[in-house]
Amino acid sequence: MSQLIPREKLFGNPERVGLQISPDGETLAWIAPKDDVLNVWMAPLESPEKATPVTDDRHRGIRFYTWSKAGDAILYFQDRDGDENWQMFRVTVADRQEANLTPYKEITTRLHGLSWDFPNTAVVGLNDRDKSWHDVYAIDLQTGERSLLFENDGGFGNFHVDRQLNLRLAERSLEEGGRQIFRFTSEGPELEESEYIRVPHEDDLTTGIAGFTGDGDEFYWLSSLTGDKAGLFLRNFDSGGETVIGR
């Protein structure tokens, strides 16, 4: 008779998951249990046995985090008792000081961009004005001060920024499945009226933006629009011309 898989194997905490190297390449971070609750740990890259916890969550557990581009803090996302109203927290590496950067009730935070050129700024979506859709804000990672970049009245579900943290692309779902991609104008945070790219339902899972080049003139993206499998392309933002990176 086949034995049942132990429940702990299916639903228990991982021993270690989500390893990330700090921007300076000196420190390794990961998620692991602390007193049976998932927290972020870090250690010198050459001495992982010297790991210490950076966060001190004692209830829900942390599942999503990233380094700040300055490398002086960990950013992590946490909800309340599974309500999926994700807030963004910062905990400093040097002294483990924690701050809630989006301390708003019944909202959820979406991270849209961080940049090496602006290491103390994050571009996020917040749905505190309209629960259905997220407006786009820049948040100062040191002070928590926010500034509105784009008021989302068009039903857009995702946004993409370049290295200068300029809004460049917005995505909106289609009723039949798939999505439309629109470009922001160069004059300011306004969207062009006509769609830039249409992604049909059959290509939805295999097509997406991967990031902009440093000058913002081109972007990398995975696309299956022109073949039977996804490939990595470099696309000119203005002309639409593409270079195949790999397929």
Short mmCIF file of C-alpha atoms in Angstrom, two decimals:
data_model
loop_
_atom_site.label_atom_id
_atom_site.label_comp_id
_atom_site.label_asym_id
_atom_site.label_seq_id
_atom_site.Cartn_x
_atom_site.Cartn_y
_atom_site.Cartn_z
CA MET A 1 0.00 0.00 0.00
CA SER A 2 1.25 3.46 -0.89
CA GLN A 3 2.02 5.71 2.06
CA LEU A 4 0.48 9.14 2.42
CA ILE A 5 2.84 12.06 1.95
CA PRO A 6 3.39 13.67 5.37
CA ARG A 7 1.41 16.89 5.76
CA GLU A 8 4.59 18.66 6.85
CA LYS A 9 6.18 17.95 3.46
CA LEU A 10 3.28 19.63 1.65
CA PHE A 11 2.44 22.53 3.94
CA GLY A 12 5.42 22.99 6.24
CA ASN A 13 7.92 25.83 6.09
CA PRO A 14 10.86 25.51 3.70
CA GLU A 15 14.30 25.21 5.24
CA ARG A 16 15.56 28.09 3.09
CA VAL A 17 14.04 29.87 0.07
CA GLY A 18 14.34 33.03 -2.04
CA LEU A 19 18.09 33.62 -1.93
CA GLN A 20 19.19 37.10 -3.10
CA ILE A 21 22.63 38.73 -3.21
CA SER A 22 22.99 42.32 -2.00
CA PRO A 23 23.73 45.06 -4.58
CA ASP A 24 27.37 45.26 -3.46
CA GLY A 25 27.78 41.48 -3.80
CA GLU A 26 28.89 41.06 -0.18
CA THR A 27 25.79 39.73 1.59
CA LEU A 28 23.34 36.91 1.01
CA ALA A 29 19.69 37.11 2.13
CA TRP A 30 16.97 34.47 2.18
CA ILE A 31 13.70 33.50 3.85
CA ALA A 32 13.81 30.84 6.56
CA PRO A 33 11.91 29.98 9.75
CA LYS A 34 12.62 31.81 12.99
CA ASP A 35 10.74 30.12 15.83
CA ASP A 36 8.63 28.38 13.16
CA VAL A 37 7.66 31.69 11.46
CA LEU A 38 9.18 32.68 8.11
CA ASN A 39 11.51 35.69 8.33
CA VAL A 40 14.30 37.27 6.29
CA TRP A 41 17.84 36.25 7.25
CA MET A 42 21.20 37.46 6.01
CA ALA A 43 24.83 36.44 6.20
CA PRO A 44 28.18 37.33 4.65
CA LEU A 45 28.37 35.78 1.20
CA GLU A 46 31.45 33.78 2.15
CA SER A 47 30.10 32.71 5.57
CA PRO A 48 26.44 31.67 5.33
CA GLU A 49 26.76 29.84 8.66
CA LYS A 50 26.89 33.27 10.36
CA ALA A 51 23.31 34.08 9.36
CA THR A 52 21.14 36.26 11.60
CA PRO A 53 17.47 37.23 11.20
CA VAL A 54 16.78 40.72 9.86
CA THR A 55 13.03 40.71 10.49
CA ASP A 56 11.04 39.62 13.53
CA ASP A 57 7.61 38.59 12.32
CA ARG A 58 5.93 36.36 14.90
CA HIS A 59 2.57 35.67 13.32
CA ARG A 60 1.91 35.61 9.57
CA GLY A 61 5.40 34.97 8.17
CA ILE A 62 7.17 36.82 5.34
CA ARG A 63 7.03 35.46 1.79
CA PHE A 64 8.01 38.36 -0.49
CA TYR A 65 11.06 40.59 -0.14
CA THR A 66 13.79 42.35 -2.12
CA TRP A 67 16.92 44.38 -1.48
CA SER A 68 16.75 48.14 -1.81
CA LYS A 69 19.00 49.29 -4.64
CA ALA A 70 21.11 51.20 -2.11
CA GLY A 71 21.73 47.89 -0.35
CA ASP A 72 21.12 49.43 3.06
CA ALA A 73 17.67 47.92 3.62
CA ILE A 74 15.39 45.00 2.94
CA LEU A 75 11.93 45.72 1.56
CA TYR A 76 9.28 43.16 2.33
CA PHE A 77 5.53 42.83 1.85
CA GLN A 78 3.06 41.66 4.47
CA ASP A 79 -0.72 41.45 4.80
CA ARG A 80 -2.92 41.05 7.86
CA ASP A 81 -4.15 37.53 8.59
CA GLY A 82 -4.34 36.62 4.91
CA ASP A 83 -6.53 39.53 3.79
CA GLU A 84 -4.12 40.16 0.85
CA ASN A 85 -3.94 43.88 1.66
CA TRP A 86 -0.17 43.93 1.18
CA GLN A 87 1.82 46.72 2.81
CA MET A 88 5.47 47.52 2.06
CA PHE A 89 7.91 47.56 4.97
CA ARG A 90 11.54 48.66 5.15
CA VAL A 91 14.02 47.23 7.65
CA THR A 92 17.52 48.71 7.75
CA VAL A 93 20.47 46.36 7.57
CA ALA A 94 22.67 48.30 10.01
CA ASP A 95 20.34 48.59 13.00
CA ARG A 96 17.27 46.47 12.10
CA GLN A 97 14.94 49.48 12.36
CA GLU A 98 11.58 48.75 10.73
CA ALA A 99 9.10 51.13 9.12
CA ASN A 100 5.79 50.63 7.33
CA LEU A 101 6.08 52.67 4.12
CA THR A 102 2.43 52.19 3.11
CA PRO A 103 0.51 52.37 6.43
CA TYR A 104 -2.93 52.69 4.87
CA LYS A 105 -5.94 50.64 5.90
CA GLU A 106 -7.57 48.19 3.48
CA ILE A 107 -5.20 48.90 0.59
CA THR A 108 -2.76 46.68 -1.26
CA THR A 109 0.66 47.74 -2.52
CA ARG A 110 2.15 46.70 -5.85
CA LEU A 111 5.83 47.28 -6.54
CA HIS A 112 6.36 48.58 -10.09
CA GLY A 113 9.98 49.60 -10.05
CA LEU A 114 13.30 50.23 -8.30
CA SER A 115 16.33 51.84 -9.93
CA TRP A 116 20.08 51.88 -9.48
CA ASP A 117 19.96 55.57 -10.51
CA PHE A 118 17.46 56.46 -7.77
CA PRO A 119 18.27 53.93 -5.04
CA ASN A 120 16.11 55.56 -2.36
CA THR A 121 12.90 55.63 -4.39
CA ALA A 122 10.31 52.96 -5.16
CA VAL A 123 7.48 53.26 -7.69
CA VAL A 124 4.38 51.52 -6.38
CA GLY A 125 0.68 51.14 -7.04
CA LEU A 126 -1.80 51.96 -4.26
CA ASN A 127 -5.57 51.51 -4.39
CA ASP A 128 -6.51 53.86 -1.55
CA ARG A 129 -8.49 56.20 -3.84
CA ASP A 130 -10.29 53.50 -5.82
CA LYS A 131 -10.31 49.94 -4.48
CA SER A 132 -10.66 48.55 -8.00
CA TRP A 133 -7.54 50.14 -9.50
CA HIS A 134 -4.12 51.27 -8.36
CA ASP A 135 -2.81 54.80 -8.80
CA VAL A 136 0.98 55.08 -9.25
CA TYR A 137 3.18 56.79 -6.66
CA ALA A 138 6.87 57.39 -6.00
CA ILE A 139 7.75 56.61 -2.38
CA ASP A 140 10.86 57.87 -0.60
CA LEU A 141 12.36 54.80 1.07
CA GLN A 142 13.97 56.92 3.78
CA THR A 143 10.99 59.02 4.86
CA GLY A 144 7.95 57.19 3.45
CA GLU A 145 6.82 60.40 1.73
CA ARG A 146 4.82 59.68 -1.42
CA SER A 147 4.10 61.70 -4.56
CA LEU A 148 1.46 60.91 -7.18
CA LEU A 149 2.77 59.99 -10.63
CA PHE A 150 -0.40 58.82 -12.37
CA GLU A 151 -4.08 58.69 -11.46
CA ASN A 152 -5.45 55.46 -12.88
CA ASP A 153 -8.96 56.05 -14.18
CA GLY A 154 -8.57 53.77 -17.19
CA GLY A 155 -8.66 50.33 -15.60
CA PHE A 156 -4.94 49.60 -16.03
CA GLY A 157 -3.65 46.67 -14.04
CA ASN A 158 0.12 46.96 -14.46
CA PHE A 159 2.76 49.60 -15.18
CA HIS A 160 6.39 49.61 -16.29
CA VAL A 161 9.06 52.22 -15.58
CA ASP A 162 12.54 52.77 -17.01
CA ARG A 163 15.85 53.31 -15.20
CA GLN A 164 14.92 56.95 -14.57
CA LEU A 165 11.66 55.74 -12.98
CA ASN A 166 9.67 57.37 -15.75
CA LEU A 167 6.35 55.70 -16.54
CA ARG A 168 6.70 54.13 -19.99
CA LEU A 169 4.06 51.38 -20.43
CA ALA A 170 0.66 50.47 -18.99
CA GLU A 171 -1.30 47.22 -19.40
CA ARG A 172 -5.06 46.67 -19.46
CA SER A 173 -6.86 43.31 -19.61
CA LEU A 174 -9.18 42.48 -22.49
CA GLU A 175 -12.64 41.04 -21.86
CA GLU A 176 -11.92 38.03 -24.08
CA GLY A 177 -8.58 37.39 -22.36
CA GLY A 178 -5.16 38.75 -23.15
CA ARG A 179 -4.27 42.39 -22.70
CA GLN A 180 -3.48 45.72 -24.34
CA ILE A 181 -0.21 47.59 -23.81
CA PHE A 182 -0.19 51.39 -24.10
CA ARG A 183 2.71 53.84 -24.21
CA PHE A 184 3.11 56.95 -22.09
CA THR A 185 3.87 60.13 -24.04
CA SER A 186 7.23 61.83 -23.66
CA GLU A 187 5.56 65.09 -22.56
CA GLY A 188 4.45 63.72 -19.21
CA PRO A 189 2.51 60.99 -17.45
CA GLU A 190 -0.20 60.78 -20.11
CA LEU A 191 -1.10 57.74 -22.18
CA GLU A 192 -1.38 57.59 -25.94
CA GLU A 193 -4.94 56.89 -27.09
CA SER A 194 -4.12 54.03 -29.48
CA GLU A 195 -2.75 50.74 -28.19
CA TYR A 196 0.92 49.99 -28.68
CA ILE A 197 0.83 46.18 -28.52
CA ARG A 198 -2.05 43.70 -28.29
CA VAL A 199 -1.38 40.38 -26.58
CA PRO A 200 -4.08 37.79 -27.40
CA HIS A 201 -5.27 35.27 -24.83
CA GLU A 202 -3.19 32.41 -26.23
CA ASP A 203 0.03 34.42 -25.73
CA ASP A 204 -0.83 35.92 -22.37
CA LEU A 205 1.30 33.61 -20.22
CA THR A 206 4.33 33.69 -22.53
CA THR A 207 4.56 37.41 -23.31
CA GLY A 208 5.71 40.14 -20.92
CA ILE A 209 8.02 43.11 -20.38
CA ALA A 210 11.40 42.25 -18.81
CA GLY A 211 12.98 45.71 -18.41
CA PHE A 212 14.36 48.80 -20.16
CA THR A 213 17.89 49.53 -21.31
CA GLY A 214 19.81 52.22 -19.42
CA ASP A 215 18.99 54.96 -21.91
CA GLY A 216 15.31 53.99 -22.07
CA ASP A 217 15.32 53.77 -25.88
CA GLU A 218 14.74 50.00 -25.92
CA PHE A 219 13.24 47.34 -23.69
CA TYR A 220 13.66 43.59 -23.28
CA TRP A 221 10.62 41.41 -23.43
CA LEU A 222 9.56 37.79 -23.69
CA SER A 223 7.19 37.31 -26.60
CA SER A 224 5.45 34.44 -28.38
CA LEU A 225 3.56 36.78 -30.75
CA THR A 226 5.65 35.85 -33.78
CA GLY A 227 6.22 32.14 -33.24
CA ASP A 228 5.07 28.94 -31.60
CA LYS A 229 7.30 29.48 -28.55
CA ALA A 230 8.48 32.42 -26.48
CA GLY A 231 11.72 34.21 -27.26
CA LEU A 232 13.68 37.04 -25.67
CA PHE A 233 13.71 40.20 -27.79
CA LEU A 234 15.17 43.70 -27.61
CA ARG A 235 12.54 46.12 -28.94
CA ASN A 236 13.04 49.75 -29.95
CA PHE A 237 10.49 51.77 -28.00
CA ASP A 238 9.72 54.23 -30.83
CA SER A 239 10.12 52.25 -34.05
CA GLY A 240 9.02 48.83 -32.79
CA GLY A 241 11.99 47.16 -34.49
CA GLU A 242 13.18 44.02 -32.73
CA THR A 243 16.42 42.13 -32.27
CA VAL A 244 16.27 38.46 -31.30
CA ILE A 245 18.33 37.74 -28.18
CA GLY A 246 17.37 34.09 -27.84
CA ARG A 247 14.68 31.70 -28.99
#
